[in-house]
mmCIF file of C-alpha atoms and ligand atoms in Angstrom:
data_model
loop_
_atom_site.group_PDB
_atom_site.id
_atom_site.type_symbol
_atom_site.label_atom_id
_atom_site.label_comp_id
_atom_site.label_asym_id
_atom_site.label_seq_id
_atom_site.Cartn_x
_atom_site.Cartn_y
_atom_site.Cartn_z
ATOM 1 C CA UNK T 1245 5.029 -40.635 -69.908
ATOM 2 C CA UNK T 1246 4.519 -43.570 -67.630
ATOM 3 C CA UNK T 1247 6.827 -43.512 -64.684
ATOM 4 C CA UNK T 1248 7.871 -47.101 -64.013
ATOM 5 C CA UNK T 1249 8.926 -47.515 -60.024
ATOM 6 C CA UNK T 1250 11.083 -49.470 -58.311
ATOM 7 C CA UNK T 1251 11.569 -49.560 -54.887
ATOM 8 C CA UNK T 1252 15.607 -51.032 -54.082
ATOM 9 C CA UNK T 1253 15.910 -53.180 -50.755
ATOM 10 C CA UNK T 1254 19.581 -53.880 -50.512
ATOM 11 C CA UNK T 1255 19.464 -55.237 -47.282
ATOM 12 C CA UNK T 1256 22.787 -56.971 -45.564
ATOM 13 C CA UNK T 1257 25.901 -59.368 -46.124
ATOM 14 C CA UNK T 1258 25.971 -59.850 -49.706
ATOM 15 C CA UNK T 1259 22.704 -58.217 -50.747
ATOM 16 C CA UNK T 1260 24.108 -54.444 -51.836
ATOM 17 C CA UNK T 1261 26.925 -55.801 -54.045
ATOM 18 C CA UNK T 1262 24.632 -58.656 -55.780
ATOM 19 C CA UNK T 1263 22.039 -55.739 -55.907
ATOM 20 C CA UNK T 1264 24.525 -53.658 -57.719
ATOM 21 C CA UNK T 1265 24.510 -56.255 -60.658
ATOM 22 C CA UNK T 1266 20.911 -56.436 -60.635
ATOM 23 C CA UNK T 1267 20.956 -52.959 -61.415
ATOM 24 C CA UNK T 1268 23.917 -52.704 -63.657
ATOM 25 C CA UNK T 1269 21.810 -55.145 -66.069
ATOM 26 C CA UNK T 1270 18.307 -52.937 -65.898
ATOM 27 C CA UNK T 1271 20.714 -49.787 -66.963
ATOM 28 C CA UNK T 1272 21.794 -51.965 -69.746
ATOM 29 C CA UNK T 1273 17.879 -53.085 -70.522
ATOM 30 C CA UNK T 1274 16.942 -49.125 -70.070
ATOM 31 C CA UNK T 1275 20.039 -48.138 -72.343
ATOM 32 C CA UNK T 1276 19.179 -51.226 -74.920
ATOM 33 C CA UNK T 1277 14.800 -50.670 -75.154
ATOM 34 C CA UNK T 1278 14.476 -46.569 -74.869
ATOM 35 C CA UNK T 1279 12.845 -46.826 -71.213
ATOM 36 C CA UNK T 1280 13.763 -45.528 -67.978
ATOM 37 C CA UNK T 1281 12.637 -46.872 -64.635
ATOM 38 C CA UNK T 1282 12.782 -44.850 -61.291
ATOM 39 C CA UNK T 1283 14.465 -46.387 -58.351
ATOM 40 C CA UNK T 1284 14.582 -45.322 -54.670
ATOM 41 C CA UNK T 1285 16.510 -46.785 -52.245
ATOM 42 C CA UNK T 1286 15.412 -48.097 -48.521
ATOM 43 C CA UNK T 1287 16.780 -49.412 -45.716
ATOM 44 C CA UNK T 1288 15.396 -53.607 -44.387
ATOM 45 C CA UNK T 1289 16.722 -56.129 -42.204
ATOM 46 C CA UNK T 1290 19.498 -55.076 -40.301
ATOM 47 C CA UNK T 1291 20.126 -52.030 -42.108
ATOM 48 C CA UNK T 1292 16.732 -51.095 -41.111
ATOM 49 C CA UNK T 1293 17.555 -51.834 -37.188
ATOM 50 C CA UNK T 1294 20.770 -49.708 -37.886
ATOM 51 C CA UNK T 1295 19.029 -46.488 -39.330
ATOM 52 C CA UNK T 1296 15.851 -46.876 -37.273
ATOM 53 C CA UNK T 1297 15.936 -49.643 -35.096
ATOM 54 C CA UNK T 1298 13.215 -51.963 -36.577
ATOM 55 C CA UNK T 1299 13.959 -54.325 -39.107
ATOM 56 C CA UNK T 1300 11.043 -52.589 -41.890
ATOM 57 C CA UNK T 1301 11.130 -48.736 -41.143
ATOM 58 C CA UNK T 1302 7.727 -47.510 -41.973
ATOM 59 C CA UNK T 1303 8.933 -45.350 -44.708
ATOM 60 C CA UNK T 1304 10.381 -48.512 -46.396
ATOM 61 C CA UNK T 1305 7.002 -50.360 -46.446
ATOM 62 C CA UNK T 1306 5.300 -47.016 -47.906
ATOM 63 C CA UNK T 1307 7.852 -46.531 -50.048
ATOM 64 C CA UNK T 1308 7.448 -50.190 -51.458
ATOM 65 C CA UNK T 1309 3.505 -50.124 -51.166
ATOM 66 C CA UNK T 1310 3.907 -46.962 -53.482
ATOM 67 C CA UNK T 1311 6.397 -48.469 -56.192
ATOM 68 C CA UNK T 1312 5.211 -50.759 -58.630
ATOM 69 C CA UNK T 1313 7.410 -53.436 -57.770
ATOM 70 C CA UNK T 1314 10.264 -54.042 -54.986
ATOM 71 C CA UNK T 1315 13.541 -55.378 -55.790
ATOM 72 C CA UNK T 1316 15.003 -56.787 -53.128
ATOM 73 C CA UNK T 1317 18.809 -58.122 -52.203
ATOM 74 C CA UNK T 1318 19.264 -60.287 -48.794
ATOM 75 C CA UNK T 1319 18.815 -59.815 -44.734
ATOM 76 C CA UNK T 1320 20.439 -60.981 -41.882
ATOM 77 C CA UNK T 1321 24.222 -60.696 -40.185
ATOM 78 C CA UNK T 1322 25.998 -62.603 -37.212
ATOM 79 C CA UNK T 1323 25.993 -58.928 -35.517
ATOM 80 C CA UNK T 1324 22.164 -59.109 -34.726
ATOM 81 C CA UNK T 1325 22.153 -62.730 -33.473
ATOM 82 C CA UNK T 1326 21.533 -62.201 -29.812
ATOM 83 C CA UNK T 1327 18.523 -59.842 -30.570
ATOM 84 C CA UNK T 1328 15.370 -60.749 -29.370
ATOM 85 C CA UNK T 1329 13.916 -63.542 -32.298
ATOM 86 C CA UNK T 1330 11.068 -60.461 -32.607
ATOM 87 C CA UNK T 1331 13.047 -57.799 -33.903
ATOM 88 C CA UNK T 1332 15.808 -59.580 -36.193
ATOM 89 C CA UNK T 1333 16.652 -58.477 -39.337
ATOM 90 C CA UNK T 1334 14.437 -61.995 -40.842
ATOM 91 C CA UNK T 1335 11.426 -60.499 -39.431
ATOM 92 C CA UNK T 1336 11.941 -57.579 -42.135
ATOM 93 C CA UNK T 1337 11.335 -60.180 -44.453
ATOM 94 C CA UNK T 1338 8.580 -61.925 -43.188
ATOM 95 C CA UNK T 1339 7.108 -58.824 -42.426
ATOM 96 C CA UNK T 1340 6.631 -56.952 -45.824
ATOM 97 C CA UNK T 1341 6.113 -60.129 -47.252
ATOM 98 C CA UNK T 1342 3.083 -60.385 -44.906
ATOM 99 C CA UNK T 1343 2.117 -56.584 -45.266
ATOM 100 C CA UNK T 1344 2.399 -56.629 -49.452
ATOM 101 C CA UNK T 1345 0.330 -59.458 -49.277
ATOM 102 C CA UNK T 1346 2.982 -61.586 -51.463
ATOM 103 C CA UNK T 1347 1.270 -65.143 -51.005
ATOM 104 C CA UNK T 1348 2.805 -66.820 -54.180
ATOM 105 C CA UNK T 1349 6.422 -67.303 -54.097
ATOM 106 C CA UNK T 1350 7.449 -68.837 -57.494
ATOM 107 C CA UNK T 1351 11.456 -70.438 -57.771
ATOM 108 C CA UNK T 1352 12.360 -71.008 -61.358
ATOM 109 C CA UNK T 1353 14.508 -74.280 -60.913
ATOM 110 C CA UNK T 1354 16.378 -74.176 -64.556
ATOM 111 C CA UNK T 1355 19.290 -76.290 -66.399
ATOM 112 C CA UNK T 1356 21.974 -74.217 -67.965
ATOM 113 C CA UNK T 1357 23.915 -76.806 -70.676
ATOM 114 C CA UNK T 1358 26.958 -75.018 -69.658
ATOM 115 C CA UNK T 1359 26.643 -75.639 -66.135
ATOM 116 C CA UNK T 1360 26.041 -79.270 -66.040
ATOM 117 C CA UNK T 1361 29.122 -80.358 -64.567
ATOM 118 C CA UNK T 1362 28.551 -78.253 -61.576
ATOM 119 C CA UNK T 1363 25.723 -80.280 -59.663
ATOM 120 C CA UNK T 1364 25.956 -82.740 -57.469
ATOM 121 C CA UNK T 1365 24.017 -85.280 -59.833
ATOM 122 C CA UNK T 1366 24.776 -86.624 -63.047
ATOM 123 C CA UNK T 1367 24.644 -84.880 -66.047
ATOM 124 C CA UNK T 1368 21.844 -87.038 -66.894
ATOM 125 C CA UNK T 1369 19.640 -86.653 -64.531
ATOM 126 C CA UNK T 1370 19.865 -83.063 -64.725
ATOM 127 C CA UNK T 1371 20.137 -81.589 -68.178
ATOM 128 C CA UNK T 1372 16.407 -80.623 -68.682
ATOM 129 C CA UNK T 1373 15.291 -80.131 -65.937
ATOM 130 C CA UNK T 1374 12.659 -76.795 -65.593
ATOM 131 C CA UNK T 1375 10.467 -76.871 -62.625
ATOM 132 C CA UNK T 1376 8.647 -73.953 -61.060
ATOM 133 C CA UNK T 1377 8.551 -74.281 -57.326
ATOM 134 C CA UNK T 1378 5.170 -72.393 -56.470
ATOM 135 C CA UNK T 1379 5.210 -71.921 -53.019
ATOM 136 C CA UNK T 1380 2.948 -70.340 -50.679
ATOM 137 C CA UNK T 1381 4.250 -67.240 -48.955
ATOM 138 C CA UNK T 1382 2.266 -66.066 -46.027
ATOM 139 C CA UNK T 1383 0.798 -68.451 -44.028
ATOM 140 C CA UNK T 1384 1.743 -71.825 -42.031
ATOM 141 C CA UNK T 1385 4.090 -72.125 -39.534
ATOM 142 C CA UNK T 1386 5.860 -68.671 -40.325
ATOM 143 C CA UNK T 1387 2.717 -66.723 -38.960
ATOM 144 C CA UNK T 1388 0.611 -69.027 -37.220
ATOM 145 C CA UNK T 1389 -0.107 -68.002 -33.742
ATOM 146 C CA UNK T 1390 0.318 -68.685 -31.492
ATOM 147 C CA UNK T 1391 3.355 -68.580 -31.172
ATOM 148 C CA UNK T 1392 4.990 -68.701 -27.577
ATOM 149 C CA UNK T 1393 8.303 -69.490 -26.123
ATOM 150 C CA UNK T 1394 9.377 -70.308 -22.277
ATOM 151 C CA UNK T 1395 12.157 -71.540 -20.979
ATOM 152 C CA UNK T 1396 10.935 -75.267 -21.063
ATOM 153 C CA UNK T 1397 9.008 -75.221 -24.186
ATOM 154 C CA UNK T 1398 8.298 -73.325 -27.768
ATOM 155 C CA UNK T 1399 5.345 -73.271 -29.665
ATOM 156 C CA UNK T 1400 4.592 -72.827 -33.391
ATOM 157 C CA UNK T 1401 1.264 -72.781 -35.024
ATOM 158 C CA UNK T 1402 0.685 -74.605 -38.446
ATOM 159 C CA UNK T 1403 -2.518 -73.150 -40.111
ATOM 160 C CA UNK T 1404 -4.003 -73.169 -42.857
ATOM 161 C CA UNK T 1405 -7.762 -71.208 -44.255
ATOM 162 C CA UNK T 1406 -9.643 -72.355 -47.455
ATOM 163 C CA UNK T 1407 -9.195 -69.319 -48.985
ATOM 164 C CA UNK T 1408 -5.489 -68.684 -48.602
ATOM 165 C CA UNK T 1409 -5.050 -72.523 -50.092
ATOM 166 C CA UNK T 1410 -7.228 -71.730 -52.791
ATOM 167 C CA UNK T 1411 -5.551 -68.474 -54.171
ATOM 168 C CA UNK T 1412 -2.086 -70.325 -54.165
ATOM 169 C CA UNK T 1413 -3.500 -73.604 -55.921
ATOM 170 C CA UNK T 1414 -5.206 -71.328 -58.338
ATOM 171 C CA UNK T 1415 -1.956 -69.870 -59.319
ATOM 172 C CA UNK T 1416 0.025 -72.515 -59.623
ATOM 173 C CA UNK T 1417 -2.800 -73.997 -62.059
ATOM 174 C CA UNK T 1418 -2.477 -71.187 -64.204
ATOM 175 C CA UNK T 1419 1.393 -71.404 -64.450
ATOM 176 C CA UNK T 1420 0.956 -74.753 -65.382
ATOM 177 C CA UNK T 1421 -1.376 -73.720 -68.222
ATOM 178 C CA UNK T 1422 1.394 -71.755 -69.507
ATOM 179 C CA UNK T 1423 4.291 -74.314 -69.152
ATOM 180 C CA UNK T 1424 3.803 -78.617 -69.096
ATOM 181 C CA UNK T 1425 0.370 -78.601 -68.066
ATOM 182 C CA UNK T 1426 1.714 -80.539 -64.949
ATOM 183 C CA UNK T 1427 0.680 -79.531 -61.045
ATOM 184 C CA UNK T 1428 2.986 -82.111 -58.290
ATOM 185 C CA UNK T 1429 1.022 -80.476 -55.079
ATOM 186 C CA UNK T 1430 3.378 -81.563 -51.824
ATOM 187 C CA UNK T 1431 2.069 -82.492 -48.525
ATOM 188 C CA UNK T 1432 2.452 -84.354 -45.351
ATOM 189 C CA UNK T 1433 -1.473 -85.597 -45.929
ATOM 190 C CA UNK T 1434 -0.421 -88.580 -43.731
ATOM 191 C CA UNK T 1435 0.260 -86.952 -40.534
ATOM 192 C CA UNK T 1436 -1.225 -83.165 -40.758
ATOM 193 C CA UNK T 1437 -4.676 -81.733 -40.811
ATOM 194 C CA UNK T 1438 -3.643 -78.733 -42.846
ATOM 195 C CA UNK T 1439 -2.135 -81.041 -45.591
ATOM 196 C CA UNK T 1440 -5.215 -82.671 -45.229
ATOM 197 C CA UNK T 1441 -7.386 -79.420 -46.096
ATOM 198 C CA UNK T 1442 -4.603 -78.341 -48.331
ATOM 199 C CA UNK T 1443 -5.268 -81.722 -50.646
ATOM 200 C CA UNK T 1444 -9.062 -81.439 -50.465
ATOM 201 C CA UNK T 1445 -8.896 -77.872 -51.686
ATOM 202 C CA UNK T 1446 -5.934 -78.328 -54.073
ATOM 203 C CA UNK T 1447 -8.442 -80.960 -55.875
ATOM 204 C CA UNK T 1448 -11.333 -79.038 -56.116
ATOM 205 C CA UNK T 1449 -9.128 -76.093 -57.678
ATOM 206 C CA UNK T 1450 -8.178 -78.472 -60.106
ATOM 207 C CA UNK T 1451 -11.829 -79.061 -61.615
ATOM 208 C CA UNK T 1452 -11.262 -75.827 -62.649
ATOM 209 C CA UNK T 1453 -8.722 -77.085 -65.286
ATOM 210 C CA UNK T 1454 -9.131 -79.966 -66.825
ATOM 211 C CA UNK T 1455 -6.248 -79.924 -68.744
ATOM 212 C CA UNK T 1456 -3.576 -79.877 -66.413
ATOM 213 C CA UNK T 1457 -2.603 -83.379 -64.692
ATOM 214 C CA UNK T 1458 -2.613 -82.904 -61.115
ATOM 215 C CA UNK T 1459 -1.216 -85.302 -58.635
ATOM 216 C CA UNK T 1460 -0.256 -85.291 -54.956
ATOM 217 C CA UNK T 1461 2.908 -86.186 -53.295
ATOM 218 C CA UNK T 1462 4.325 -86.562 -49.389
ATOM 219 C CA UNK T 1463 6.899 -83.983 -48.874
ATOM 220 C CA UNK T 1464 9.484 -86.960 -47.722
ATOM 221 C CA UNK T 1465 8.881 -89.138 -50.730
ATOM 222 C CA UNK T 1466 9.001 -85.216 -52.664
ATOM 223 C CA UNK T 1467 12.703 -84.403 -51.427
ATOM 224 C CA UNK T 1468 13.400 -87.557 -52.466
ATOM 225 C CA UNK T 1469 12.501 -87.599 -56.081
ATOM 226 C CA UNK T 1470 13.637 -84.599 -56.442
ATOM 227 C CA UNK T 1471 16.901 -86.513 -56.710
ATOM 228 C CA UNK T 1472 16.042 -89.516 -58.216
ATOM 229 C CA UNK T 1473 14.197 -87.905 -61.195
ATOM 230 C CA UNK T 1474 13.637 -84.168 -61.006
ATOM 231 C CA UNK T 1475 12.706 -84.417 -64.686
ATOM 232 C CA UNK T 1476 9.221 -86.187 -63.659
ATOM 233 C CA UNK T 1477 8.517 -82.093 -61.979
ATOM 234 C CA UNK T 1478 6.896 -79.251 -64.156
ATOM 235 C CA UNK T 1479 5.190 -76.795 -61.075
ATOM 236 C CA UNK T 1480 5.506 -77.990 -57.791
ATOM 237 C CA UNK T 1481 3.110 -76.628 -55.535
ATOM 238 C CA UNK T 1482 3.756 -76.265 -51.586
ATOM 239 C CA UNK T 1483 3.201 -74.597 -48.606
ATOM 240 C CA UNK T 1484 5.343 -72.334 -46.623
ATOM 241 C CA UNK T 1485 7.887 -74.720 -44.611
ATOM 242 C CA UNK T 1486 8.196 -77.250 -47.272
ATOM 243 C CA UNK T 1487 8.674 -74.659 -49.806
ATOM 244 C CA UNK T 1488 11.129 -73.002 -48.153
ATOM 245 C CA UNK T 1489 13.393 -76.346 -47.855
ATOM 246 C CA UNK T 1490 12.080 -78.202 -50.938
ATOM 247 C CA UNK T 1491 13.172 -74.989 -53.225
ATOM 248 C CA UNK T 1492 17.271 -75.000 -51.522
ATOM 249 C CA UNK T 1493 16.952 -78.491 -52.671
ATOM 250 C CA UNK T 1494 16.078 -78.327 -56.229
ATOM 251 C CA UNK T 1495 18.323 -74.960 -56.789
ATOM 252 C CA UNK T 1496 21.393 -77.168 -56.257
ATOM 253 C CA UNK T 1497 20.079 -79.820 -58.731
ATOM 254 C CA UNK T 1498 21.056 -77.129 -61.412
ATOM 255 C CA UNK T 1499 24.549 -76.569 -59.158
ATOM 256 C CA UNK T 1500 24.202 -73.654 -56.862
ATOM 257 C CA UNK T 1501 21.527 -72.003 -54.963
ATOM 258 C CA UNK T 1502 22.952 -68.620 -56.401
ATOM 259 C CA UNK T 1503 21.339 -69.585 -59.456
ATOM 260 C CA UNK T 1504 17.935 -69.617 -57.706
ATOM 261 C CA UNK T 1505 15.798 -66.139 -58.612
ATOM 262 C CA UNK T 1506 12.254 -65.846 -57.004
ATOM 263 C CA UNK T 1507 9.363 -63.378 -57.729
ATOM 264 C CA UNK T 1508 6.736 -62.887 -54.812
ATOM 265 C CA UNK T 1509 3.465 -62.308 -55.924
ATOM 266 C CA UNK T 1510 0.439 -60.677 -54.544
ATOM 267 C CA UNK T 1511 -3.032 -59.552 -55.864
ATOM 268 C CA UNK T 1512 -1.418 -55.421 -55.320
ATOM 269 C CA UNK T 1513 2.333 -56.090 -55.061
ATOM 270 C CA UNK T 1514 5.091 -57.759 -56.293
ATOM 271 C CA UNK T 1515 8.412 -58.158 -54.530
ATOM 272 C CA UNK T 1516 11.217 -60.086 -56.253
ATOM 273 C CA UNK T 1517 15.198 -61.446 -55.033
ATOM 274 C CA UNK T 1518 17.176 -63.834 -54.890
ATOM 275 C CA UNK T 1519 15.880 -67.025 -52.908
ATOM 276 C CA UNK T 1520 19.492 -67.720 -50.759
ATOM 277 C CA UNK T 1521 20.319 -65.776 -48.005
ATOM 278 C CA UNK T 1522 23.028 -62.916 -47.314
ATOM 279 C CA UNK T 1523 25.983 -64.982 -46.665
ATOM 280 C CA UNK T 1524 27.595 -62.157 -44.245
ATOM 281 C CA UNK T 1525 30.628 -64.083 -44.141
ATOM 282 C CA UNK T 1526 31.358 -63.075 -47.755
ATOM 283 C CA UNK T 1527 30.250 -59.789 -47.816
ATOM 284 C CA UNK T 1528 32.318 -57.337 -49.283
ATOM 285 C CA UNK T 1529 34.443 -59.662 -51.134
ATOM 286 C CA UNK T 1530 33.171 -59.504 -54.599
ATOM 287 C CA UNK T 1531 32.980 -62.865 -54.445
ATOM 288 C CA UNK T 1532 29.366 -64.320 -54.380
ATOM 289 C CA UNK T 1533 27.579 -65.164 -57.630
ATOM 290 C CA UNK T 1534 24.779 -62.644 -58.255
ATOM 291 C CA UNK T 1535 22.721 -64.466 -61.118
ATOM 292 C CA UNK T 1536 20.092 -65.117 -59.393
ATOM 293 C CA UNK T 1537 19.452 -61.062 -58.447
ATOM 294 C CA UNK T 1538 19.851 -60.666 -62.230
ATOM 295 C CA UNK T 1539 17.264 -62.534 -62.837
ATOM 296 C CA UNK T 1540 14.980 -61.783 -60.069
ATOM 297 C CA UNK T 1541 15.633 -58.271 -62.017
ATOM 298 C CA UNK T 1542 14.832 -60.718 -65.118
ATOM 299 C CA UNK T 1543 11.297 -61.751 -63.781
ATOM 300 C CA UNK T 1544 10.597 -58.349 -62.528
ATOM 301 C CA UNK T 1545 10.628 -57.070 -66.155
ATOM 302 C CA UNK T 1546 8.426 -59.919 -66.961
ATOM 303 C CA UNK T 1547 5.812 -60.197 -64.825
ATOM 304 C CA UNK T 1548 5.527 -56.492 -63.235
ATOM 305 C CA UNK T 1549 5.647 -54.972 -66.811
ATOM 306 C CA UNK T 1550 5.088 -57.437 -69.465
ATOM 307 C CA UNK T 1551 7.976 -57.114 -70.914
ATOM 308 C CA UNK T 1552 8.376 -60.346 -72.172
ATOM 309 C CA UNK T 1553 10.253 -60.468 -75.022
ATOM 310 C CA UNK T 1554 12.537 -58.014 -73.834
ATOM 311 C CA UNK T 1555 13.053 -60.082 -70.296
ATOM 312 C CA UNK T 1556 13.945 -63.170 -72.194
ATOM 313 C CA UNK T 1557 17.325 -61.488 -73.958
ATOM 314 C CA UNK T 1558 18.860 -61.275 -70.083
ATOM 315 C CA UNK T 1559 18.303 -65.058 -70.074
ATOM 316 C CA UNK T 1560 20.036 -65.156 -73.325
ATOM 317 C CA UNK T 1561 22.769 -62.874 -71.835
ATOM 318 C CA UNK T 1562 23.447 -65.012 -69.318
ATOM 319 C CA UNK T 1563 23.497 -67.747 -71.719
ATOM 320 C CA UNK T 1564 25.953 -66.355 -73.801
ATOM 321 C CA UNK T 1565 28.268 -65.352 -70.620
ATOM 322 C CA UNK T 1566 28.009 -69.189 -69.591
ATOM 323 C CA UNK T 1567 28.981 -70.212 -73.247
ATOM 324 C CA UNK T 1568 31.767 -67.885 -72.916
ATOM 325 C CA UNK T 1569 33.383 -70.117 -70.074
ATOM 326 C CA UNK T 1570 32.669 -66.929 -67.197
ATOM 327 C CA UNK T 1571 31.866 -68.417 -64.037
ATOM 328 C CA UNK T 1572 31.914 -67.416 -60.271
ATOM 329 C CA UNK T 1573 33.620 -70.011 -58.051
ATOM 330 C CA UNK T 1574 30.202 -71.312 -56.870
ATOM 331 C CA UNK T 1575 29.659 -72.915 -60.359
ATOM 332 C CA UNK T 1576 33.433 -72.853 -61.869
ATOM 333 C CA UNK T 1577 34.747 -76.557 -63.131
ATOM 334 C CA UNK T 1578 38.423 -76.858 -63.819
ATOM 335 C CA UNK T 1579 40.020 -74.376 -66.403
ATOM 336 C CA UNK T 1580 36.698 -72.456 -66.048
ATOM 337 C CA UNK T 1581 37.130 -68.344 -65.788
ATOM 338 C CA UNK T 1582 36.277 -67.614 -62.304
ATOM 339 C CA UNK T 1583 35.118 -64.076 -62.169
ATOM 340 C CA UNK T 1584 33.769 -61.801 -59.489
ATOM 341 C CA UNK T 1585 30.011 -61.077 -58.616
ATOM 342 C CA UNK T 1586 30.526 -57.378 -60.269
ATOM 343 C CA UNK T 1587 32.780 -59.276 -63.526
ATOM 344 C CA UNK T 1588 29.778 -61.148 -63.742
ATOM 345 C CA UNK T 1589 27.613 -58.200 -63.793
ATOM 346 C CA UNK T 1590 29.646 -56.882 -66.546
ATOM 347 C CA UNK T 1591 29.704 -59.608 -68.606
ATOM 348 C CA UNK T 1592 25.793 -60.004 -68.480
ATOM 349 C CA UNK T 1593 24.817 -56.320 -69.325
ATOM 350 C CA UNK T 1594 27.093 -56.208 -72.171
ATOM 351 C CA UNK T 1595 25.825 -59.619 -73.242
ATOM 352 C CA UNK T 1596 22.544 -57.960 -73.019
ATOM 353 C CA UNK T 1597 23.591 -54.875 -75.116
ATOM 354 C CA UNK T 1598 24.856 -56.540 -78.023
ATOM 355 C CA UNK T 1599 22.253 -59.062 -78.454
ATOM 356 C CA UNK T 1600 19.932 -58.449 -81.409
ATOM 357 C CA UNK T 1601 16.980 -56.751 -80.369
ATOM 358 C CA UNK T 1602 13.757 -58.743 -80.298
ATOM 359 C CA UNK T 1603 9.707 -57.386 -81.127
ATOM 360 C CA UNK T 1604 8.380 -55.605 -78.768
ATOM 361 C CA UNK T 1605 5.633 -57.237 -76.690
ATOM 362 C CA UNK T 1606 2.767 -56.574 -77.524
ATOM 363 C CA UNK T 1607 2.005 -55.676 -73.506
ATOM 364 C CA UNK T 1608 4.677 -53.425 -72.624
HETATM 365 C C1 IPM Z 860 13.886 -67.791 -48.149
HETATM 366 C C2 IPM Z 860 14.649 -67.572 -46.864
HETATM 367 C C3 IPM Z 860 13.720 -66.946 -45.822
HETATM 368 C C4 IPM Z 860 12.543 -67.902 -45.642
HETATM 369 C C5 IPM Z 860 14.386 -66.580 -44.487
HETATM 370 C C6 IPM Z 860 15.554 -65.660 -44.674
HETATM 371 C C7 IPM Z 860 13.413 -66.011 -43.503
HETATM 372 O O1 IPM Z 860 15.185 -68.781 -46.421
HETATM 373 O O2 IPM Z 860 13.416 -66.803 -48.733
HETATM 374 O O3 IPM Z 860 13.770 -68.939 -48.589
HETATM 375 O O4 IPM Z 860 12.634 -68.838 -44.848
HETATM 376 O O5 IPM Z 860 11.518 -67.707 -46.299
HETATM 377 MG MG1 MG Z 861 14.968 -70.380 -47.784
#
C-alpha cells in the first residue's frame, strides 16, 4: 500500500486550532473514500524558537522535505517582536518556502452566493467573481540581497532572473488553460527594471500559448480594478511584493481574508495554508474562521494527489454549511448562526460525510 505523508506545521496564534479543522475534515475524507494518510507533527515559527530556538528546526525541514506534502497553519506572536528581524518566527516561513523551492503561490479568490452580503462591495460587483492570484514565491524583495540595515538607513534588494520569471509565467499559463483562458500579468513596468524584464519574459512565455489572452497591467491601476470590476480577472499573475498585497485585497472582495486558501508549489514540494496570518490576539478563543485551512486541506487533496473529484465534495461541504445559514463572525450578517472555528469544523466534515459519493478520479 502507498503511504500518503503529510507533514503538520501548526505554527502560532491561531494556526493549531484552525489546523485542527483542517484535519478534522481529512479524517472525514479518509473515513468517507477508504484511504488513510500519515501525519507527523513539527514545530515552525515561534514554536520552533520555543523548542529549539530557530524559527525552522532542521528536523522540521527534513521532516517536510520527506513528506509528500506540508500542511501548514500560521506564524508569528507579539512575544517575539523585539527579536532580532533575522530570527523571527516570519523567517520560518520565508525560509522553507525558500528551501522547498515553493516558487508558485496560487490564491483561489472565490464567490460563495451565500456570502454575498458580507463584502465590502456590492452584491453585484461581486457574485462571480473566480480569480486565481498566481503569485511568485521566492524571489524579489523578500530575498534579494543585499539586504542591510544601519541606524540611518535600510536596504532591500528587488531582483529578478529570467529563469525564475519564466517558471512562474509558465505556470500561470497553464492554469489559465485549465480555467478562462485569461493571464492579467501585474507590474510596475513604468518605474522598475525587474517589471521591465518581468513583461519581456512574461510575453515571450505567452507564444507558447496561443490560446490564452494575455495582457499587462500596473500594479496601482491593478489594486484598483480589482474594485471597480474584479469580474474582468481570471489568473492574475505577480511577483512577490505585489502578490503578497494584491491577494489580501481580492480575499476581502469575497468578504473575509479567512476565506483565502493558498497552495505553494514547487517542481519537488508542495506546501499549502491559509494565506492570512496568525492573529495571536485571538488565539485560543475558538473564534477565528478556519475555511480557508479547510481548503488549503481541499487543494492539498487536489493537486498533491489527484484527487479531484473527491477534493471538490469539501467545496460542496462547505457549500452546503453556508446554505445552512453557519457562519463565523468574520462573515455572519444579521440573524446569521455564528459558530466557532471548531463548530465550523464540524459542520464541514459531516457535510462532507453525507454527501453522495462521486467517481473516483481516474488519477488517484
Ligand atoms: C502571506 C504572509 C507572509 C508573506 C508573511 C507572514 C511573511 O503575509 O503569506 O501572504 O508576506 O508572504
Ligand atoms: Mg500576506
Amino acid at each position: 500500500m502507498t503511504t500518503r505523508k503529510i507533514a503538520v506545521l501548526p505554527g502560532d496564534g491561531i494556526g493549531p486550532e484552525i489546523v485542527d479543522q483542517g484535519l478534522k475534515v481529512l479524517k472525514a475524507f479518509e473515513q468517507k473514500f477508504g484511504i488513510s494518510f500519515e501525519l507527523e507533527e513539527a514545530p515552525i515559527g515561534g514554536a520552533g524558537i520555543d523548542s529549539d530556538g530557530v524559527p525552522l528546526p532542521e528536523q522540521t525541514l527534513k521532516l517536510s522535505q520527506e513528506a509528500d506534502a506540508v500542511y501548514l497553519g500560521a506564524v508569528g506572536d507579539y512575544k517575539y517582536d523585539d527579536l532580532d528581524p533575522a530570527i523571527r518566527p516570519e523567517q520560518g516561513l520565508l525560509q522553507i518556502r525558500k528551501a522547498l523551492e515553493l516558487f508558485a503561490n496560487l490564491r483561489p479568490v472565490k464567490a460563495y452566493s451565500a456570502l454575498l452580503h458580507a463584502s465590502t462591495l456590492k452584491s453585484d460587483i461581486v457574485d462571480g467573481i473566480d480569480i486565481m492570484v498566481v503569485r511568485e514565491l521566492t524571489g524579489g524583495l523578500y530575498f534579494g540581497k543585499p539586504k542591510q540595515r544601519t541606524e540611518q538607513a535600510a536596504l532591500d534588494t528587488m531582483t529578478y532572473t529570467r529563469p525564475e520569471i519564466e517558471r512562474i509565467a509558465r505556470k500561470a499559463f497553464e492554469i489559465a488553460m485549465l480555467r478562462n483562458k485569461k493571464v492579467c500579468s501585474v507590474d510596475k513596468a513604468n518605474v522598475l527594471l525587474t517589471s521591465q524584464l518581468w513583461r519581456d519574459v512574461v510575453d515571450e512565455v505567452a507564444k507558447d500559448f496561443p490560446a490564452v489572452e494575455l495582457s499587462h497591467m500596473y500594479v496601482d491601476n491593478a489594486s484598483m480594478q480589482l474594485i471597480r470590476n474584479p469580474k474582468q480577472f481570471d489568473v492574475l499573475l505577480t511577483e512577490n511584493t505585489f502578490g503578497d498585497i494584491l491577494s489580501d485585497e481580492a480575499s476581502m472582495l469575497t468578504g473575509s481574508l479567512g476565506m483565502l486558501a493558498s497552495a505553494s508549489l514547487g517542481p519537488k514540494h508542495a506546501m499549502y495554508e491559509p494565506s492570512h496570518g496568525s492573529a495571536p490576539k485571538y488565539a485560543g478563543q475558538n473564534k477565528v474562521n478556519p475555511i480557508a485551512t479547510i481548503m488549503s486541506m481541499k487543494m492539498l487533496l487536489e493537486l498533491t494527489f489527484g484527487m479531484v473529484n473527491e477534493a471538490a465534495q469539501i467545496d460542496e461541504a462547505l457549500i452546503q454549511v453556508l446554505a445552512d445559514g453557519y457562519r463565523t463572525y468574520d462573515i455572519a450578517e444579521e440573524g446569521a448562526k455564528v459558530i466557532g472555528t471548531s463548530e465550523m469544523g464540524d459542520k464541514i466534515a459531516e457535510a462532507l460525510l453525507k454527501l453522495p459519493s462521486p467517481l473516483a478520479s481516474s488519477n488517484a
